[in-house]
Amino acid sequence: MSNVITVNTDRAPSPAGHYVQAKLAGQHLYISGQLPIRPDGTSLPDDRFETQARQAIDNMLAVLEAAGGSPDDLIRVTAYIVGVSNWPSFNQVYAARLGEARPARTVVPVPELHYGYLVEIDAIAVLAQDAPARQAENSSD
C-alpha cells in the first residue's frame, strides 16, 4: 500500500507482538489496542481499575498526538473492560481524559484480558491533511 505511514512514539509502550502502535492511511489513523502499561514498559503503581483506565487512555492519546491529532479528531473508540461493574468508572475516567471530544464509542465487557489487565482501548481518527505525521520520520510500508 502506498501512502501508509507507521506511527510510533516513545510516549506509549512499544508493541509486544507483531503489530504497530498505529497506521496512518491517507487521513485515517488506526490505533492498535492500548493496554495500561507505562510508556517505558514498567508496571503501574497500583492495579485499580481507574488507574489502569487512565493509563490505557493516555497511551491511546499519546499515539494520536504523535500522528498530529487531538481528541477532537477521534471518530470511533472501542474499550474492552473486565467486568460490567467497571463501566461507570470507565465512563468517568474517559470523560475526564477526552474533555469535550465525543467520538462514537463502544464499551465491551469481557471476562478477561491479556496479562490480567482490566482495560484495553483502540481508536480510529481522521486527521487534517497537513497533520505533522506526514512530515515525521515514521517508517512507510
XYZ file of N, CA and C in Angstrom:
423
model
N 0.846 -1.179 0.000
C 0.000 0.000 0.000
C 0.886 1.236 0.000
N 0.562 2.153 -0.854
C 1.301 3.402 -0.845
C 0.601 4.397 0.066
N 1.353 5.365 0.509
C 0.813 6.429 1.358
C 0.299 5.917 2.706
N 0.876 4.850 3.198
C 0.553 4.347 4.535
C 1.779 4.555 5.403
N 1.573 5.209 6.537
C 2.669 5.551 7.430
C 2.498 4.803 8.748
N 3.568 4.208 9.221
C 3.578 3.592 10.545
C 3.868 4.676 11.568
N 3.036 4.754 12.586
C 3.207 5.756 13.633
C 3.708 5.073 14.895
N 4.806 5.574 15.427
C 5.371 5.073 16.675
C 5.777 6.257 17.534
N 5.627 6.104 18.836
C 6.070 7.128 19.766
C 6.616 6.463 21.016
N 7.577 7.095 21.642
C 8.083 6.571 22.914
C 7.230 7.060 24.083
N 6.156 7.788 23.797
C 5.225 8.235 24.838
C 4.126 7.205 25.095
N 4.204 6.061 24.409
C 3.308 4.918 24.632
C 4.180 3.666 24.577
N 3.716 2.580 25.197
C 4.552 1.373 25.210
C 4.797 0.808 23.816
N 5.979 0.256 23.624
C 6.306 -0.407 22.364
C 5.448 -1.654 22.210
N 5.076 -1.987 20.978
C 4.295 -3.206 20.764
C 5.037 -4.440 21.274
N 4.300 -5.341 21.892
C 4.887 -6.568 22.428
C 4.674 -7.741 21.482
N 4.011 -7.498 20.377
C 3.725 -8.559 19.417
C 3.954 -8.076 17.998
N 3.346 -8.763 17.066
C 3.519 -8.493 15.644
C 2.485 -7.457 15.174
N 2.672 -6.218 15.598
C 1.784 -5.116 15.223
C 2.527 -3.806 15.489
N 1.919 -2.699 15.115
C 2.486 -1.372 15.351
C 1.521 -0.578 16.228
N 1.986 0.548 16.751
C 1.112 1.378 17.575
C -0.050 1.933 16.762
N 0.237 2.340 15.521
C -0.831 2.865 14.666
C -0.384 2.877 13.216
N -1.370 2.928 12.334
C -1.147 3.111 10.900
C -1.967 4.311 10.448
N -1.326 5.172 9.693
C -1.996 6.316 9.091
C -2.142 6.022 7.607
N -3.370 5.852 7.158
C -3.687 5.567 5.757
C -4.475 6.753 5.223
N -3.806 7.566 4.415
C -4.448 8.810 3.992
C -4.614 9.682 5.224
N -5.848 10.044 5.523
C -6.133 10.846 6.704
C -6.667 9.998 7.855
N -6.811 8.701 7.637
C -7.391 7.809 8.647
C -6.296 7.169 9.491
N -6.395 7.373 10.793
C -5.437 6.806 11.736
C -6.102 5.659 12.479
N -5.471 4.488 12.450
C -5.969 3.297 13.130
C -5.002 2.979 14.271
N -5.476 3.186 15.498
C -4.639 2.987 16.678
C -4.881 1.593 17.242
N -3.808 0.842 17.391
C -3.900 -0.504 17.962
C -4.350 -0.443 19.411
N -4.879 -1.564 19.902
C -5.307 -1.648 21.291
C -4.185 -1.279 22.242
N -4.491 -0.386 23.160
C -3.518 0.074 24.144
C -3.892 -0.478 25.511
N -2.945 -1.156 26.120
C -3.123 -1.704 27.461
C -2.612 -0.703 28.496
N -2.938 -0.907 29.760
C -2.477 0.001 30.812
C -1.042 -0.293 31.253
N -0.122 0.010 30.346
C 1.304 -0.190 30.589
C 1.970 1.173 30.449
N 2.871 1.504 31.338
C 3.606 2.771 31.219
C 4.410 2.770 29.927
N 4.673 3.957 29.373
C 5.438 4.028 28.130
C 6.785 3.317 28.177
N 7.422 3.290 29.346
C 8.722 2.613 29.447
C 8.582 1.111 29.699
N 7.354 0.609 29.716
C 7.110 -0.818 29.889
C 6.987 -1.275 31.323
N 7.161 -0.372 32.278
C 7.079 -0.761 33.683
C 5.628 -0.848 34.153
N 5.443 -1.506 35.258
C 4.117 -1.698 35.835
C 3.606 -0.413 36.471
N 2.296 -0.336 36.584
C 1.661 0.794 37.250
C 1.858 0.684 38.755
N 1.746 1.810 39.485
C 1.950 1.773 40.936
C 0.862 0.997 41.672
N -0.310 0.882 41.070
C -1.363 0.059 41.668
C -2.193 -0.540 40.542
N -3.027 -1.506 40.866
C -3.791 -2.192 39.823
C -5.284 -1.859 39.856
N -5.629 -0.702 40.461
C -7.030 -0.298 40.482
C -7.536 -0.046 39.060
N -8.807 -0.303 38.836
C -9.378 -0.120 37.508
C -9.169 1.304 36.999
N -9.433 2.306 37.830
C -9.316 3.697 37.407
C -7.894 4.036 36.968
N -6.903 3.542 37.687
C -5.502 3.767 37.332
C -5.205 3.143 35.975
N -5.681 1.921 35.774
C -5.467 1.240 34.502
C -6.187 1.965 33.364
N -7.407 2.406 33.595
C -8.159 3.109 32.547
C -7.442 4.395 32.142
N -6.974 5.158 33.116
C -6.250 6.402 32.805
C -5.023 6.111 31.938
N -4.256 5.088 32.306
C -3.034 4.790 31.558
C -3.340 4.322 30.147
N -4.316 3.451 29.984
C -4.666 2.964 28.647
C -5.136 4.111 27.759
N -5.973 4.998 28.292
C -6.450 6.153 27.527
C -5.286 7.092 27.216
N -4.420 7.335 28.186
C -3.265 8.208 27.955
C -2.355 7.631 26.867
N -2.183 6.317 26.837
C -1.379 5.689 25.785
C -2.013 5.920 24.417
N -3.331 5.724 24.332
C -4.050 5.941 23.076
C -3.898 7.395 22.628
N -4.044 8.341 23.561
C -3.923 9.760 23.224
C -2.496 10.116 22.807
N -1.492 9.477 23.402
C -0.097 9.737 23.021
C 0.157 9.314 21.576
N -0.382 8.180 21.172
C -0.224 7.722 19.786
C -0.957 8.680 18.845
N -2.151 9.078 19.227
C -2.927 10.042 18.434
C -2.142 11.337 18.243
N -1.578 11.865 19.316
C -0.816 13.111 19.251
C 0.454 12.949 18.421
N 1.084 11.774 18.488
C 2.285 11.529 17.696
C 1.988 11.592 16.200
N 0.762 11.278 15.836
C 0.352 11.340 14.431
C -0.113 12.738 14.039
N -0.139 13.649 15.005
C -0.568 15.009 14.719
C -2.018 15.276 15.026
N -2.657 14.370 15.769
C -4.077 14.514 16.072
C -4.338 14.973 17.498
N -5.607 15.207 17.751
C -6.075 15.589 19.077
C -7.363 14.820 19.354
N -7.850 14.845 20.581
C -9.092 14.119 20.882
C -10.260 14.494 19.954
N -10.292 15.722 19.473
C -11.362 16.130 18.560
C -11.323 15.376 17.239
N -10.185 14.776 16.898
C -10.058 14.023 15.650
C -10.539 12.578 15.776
N -10.787 12.128 17.002
C -11.252 10.757 17.195
C -12.646 10.588 16.597
N -12.821 9.507 15.846
C -14.103 9.194 15.221
C -14.786 8.052 15.954
N -14.000 7.052 16.327
C -14.551 5.868 16.988
C -13.553 5.327 17.988
N -14.044 4.969 19.162
C -13.232 4.374 20.222
C -13.928 3.098 20.668
N -13.144 2.052 20.860
C -13.666 0.812 21.423
C -12.867 0.503 22.676
N -13.572 0.265 23.765
C -12.932 -0.073 25.035
C -13.398 -1.449 25.465
N -12.459 -2.275 25.845
C -12.747 -3.604 26.378
C -12.454 -3.528 27.869
N -13.456 -3.789 28.682
C -13.275 -3.689 30.135
C -13.667 -5.006 30.788
N -12.901 -5.400 31.777
C -13.208 -6.603 32.540
C -14.256 -6.225 33.583
N -15.413 -6.834 33.459
C -16.471 -6.611 34.436
C -17.361 -5.429 34.108
N -18.616 -5.705 33.837
C -19.571 -4.641 33.531
C -19.703 -3.667 34.696
N -19.366 -4.092 35.895
C -19.429 -3.206 37.064
C -18.427 -2.051 36.964
N -17.411 -2.183 36.107
C -16.423 -1.118 35.925
C -16.870 -0.049 34.924
N -18.017 -0.244 34.292
C -18.485 0.679 33.265
C -18.603 2.117 33.785
N -19.266 2.371 34.919
C -19.363 3.754 35.399
C -17.992 4.394 35.671
N -17.071 3.633 36.227
C -15.722 4.160 36.472
C -15.026 4.476 35.159
N -15.168 3.589 34.183
C -14.562 3.848 32.880
C -15.130 5.131 32.277
N -16.432 5.254 32.318
C -17.073 6.427 31.731
C -16.560 7.719 32.376
N -16.372 7.705 33.676
C -15.897 8.888 34.394
C -14.463 9.243 33.981
N -13.576 8.260 33.959
C -12.183 8.500 33.574
C -12.111 8.937 32.110
N -12.859 8.268 31.251
C -12.883 8.565 29.815
C -13.319 10.006 29.566
N -14.407 10.421 30.214
C -14.910 11.789 30.045
C -13.884 12.812 30.517
N -13.214 12.539 31.621
C -12.207 13.464 32.139
C -11.021 13.574 31.183
N -10.599 12.471 30.573
C -9.437 12.476 29.688
C -9.756 13.080 28.315
N -10.972 12.867 27.801
C -11.311 13.348 26.468
C -11.948 14.728 26.461
N -12.359 15.221 27.615
C -12.932 16.564 27.676
C -14.179 16.683 26.825
N -14.198 17.689 25.962
C -15.373 17.959 25.127
C -15.485 17.027 23.924
N -14.421 16.294 23.598
C -14.468 15.367 22.456
C -15.438 14.232 22.768
N -16.290 13.919 21.828
C -17.279 12.848 21.992
C -17.337 11.982 20.736
N -16.329 11.121 20.543
C -16.382 10.228 19.382
C -17.442 9.139 19.583
N -17.807 8.480 18.498
C -18.627 7.285 18.628
C -17.843 6.304 19.498
N -18.552 5.537 20.327
C -17.839 4.690 21.280
C -18.618 3.409 21.540
N -17.871 2.341 21.733
C -18.429 1.075 22.177
C -17.616 0.606 23.373
N -18.311 0.196 24.422
C -17.656 -0.403 25.583
C -18.081 -1.865 25.606
N -17.106 -2.752 25.597
C -17.373 -4.186 25.532
C -16.914 -4.837 26.836
N -17.855 -5.259 27.678
C -17.457 -6.013 28.875
C -16.942 -7.394 28.455
N -15.805 -7.771 29.006
C -15.194 -9.060 28.688
C -14.840 -9.789 29.980
N -14.710 -11.115 29.935
C -14.375 -11.842 31.162
C -12.922 -11.653 31.593
N -12.010 -11.460 30.631
C -10.606 -11.261 30.968
C -9.870 -10.673 29.780
N -8.706 -10.077 30.064
C -7.816 -9.542 29.036
C -6.421 -10.112 29.259
N -5.577 -9.963 28.241
C -4.209 -10.473 28.296
C -3.457 -9.919 29.505
N -2.618 -10.728 30.104
C -1.774 -10.363 31.252
C -2.568 -9.973 32.501
N -3.871 -10.223 32.515
C -4.681 -9.890 33.678
C -5.081 -8.431 33.770
N -4.846 -7.642 32.711
C -5.250 -6.238 32.732
C -6.760 -6.120 32.728
N -7.249 -4.946 33.119
C -8.687 -4.724 33.262
C -9.283 -3.864 32.157
N -8.453 -3.284 31.291
C -8.958 -2.426 30.217
C -7.981 -2.408 29.041
N -8.542 -2.336 27.839
C -7.775 -2.133 26.605
C -8.615 -1.225 25.727
N -7.958 -0.308 25.021
C -8.694 0.670 24.222
C -8.023 0.875 22.873
N -8.832 0.874 21.810
C -8.319 1.190 20.477
C -9.169 2.303 19.883
N -8.717 2.861 18.759
C -9.427 4.016 18.220
C -9.151 4.194 16.733
N -10.056 4.951 16.116
C -9.906 5.404 14.738
C -10.097 6.920 14.763
N -9.221 7.622 14.060
C -9.315 9.079 13.970
C -9.176 9.493 12.508
N -9.695 10.653 12.187
C -9.492 11.259 10.874
C -8.754 12.566 11.126
N -7.548 12.658 10.549
C -6.671 13.803 10.791
C -6.736 14.797 9.634
N -6.382 16.025 9.925
C -6.277 17.039 8.882
C -5.220 16.596 7.879
N -5.377 16.999 6.640
C -4.449 16.561 5.603
C -3.016 17.002 5.855
N -2.834 18.074 6.594
C -1.487 18.568 6.857
C -0.986 18.148 8.240
N -1.516 17.043 8.768
C -1.098 16.562 10.096
C 0.418 16.361 10.127
N 1.065 16.725 11.235
C 2.522 16.617 11.337
C 3.089 15.231 11.053
N 2.326 14.172 11.226
C 2.857 12.832 10.967
C 3.272 12.669 9.516
N 2.702 13.443 8.637
C 3.054 13.357 7.209
C 4.520 13.750 6.988
N 5.020 14.658 7.835
C 6.404 15.098 7.688
C 7.327 14.370 8.683
N 6.759 13.615 9.593
C 7.567 12.934 10.615
C 8.411 11.841 9.988
N 9.410 11.429 10.724
C 10.275 10.361 10.232
C 9.743 9.012 10.679
N 8.489 8.759 10.376
C 7.899 7.452 10.639
C 8.178 6.584 9.426
N 8.281 5.287 9.632
C 8.579 4.399 8.507
C 7.329 4.184 7.674
N 7.500 4.097 6.368
C 6.388 3.835 5.449
C 6.375 2.360 5.105
N 5.182 1.856 4.885
C 5.040 0.456 4.452
C 4.448 0.416 3.061
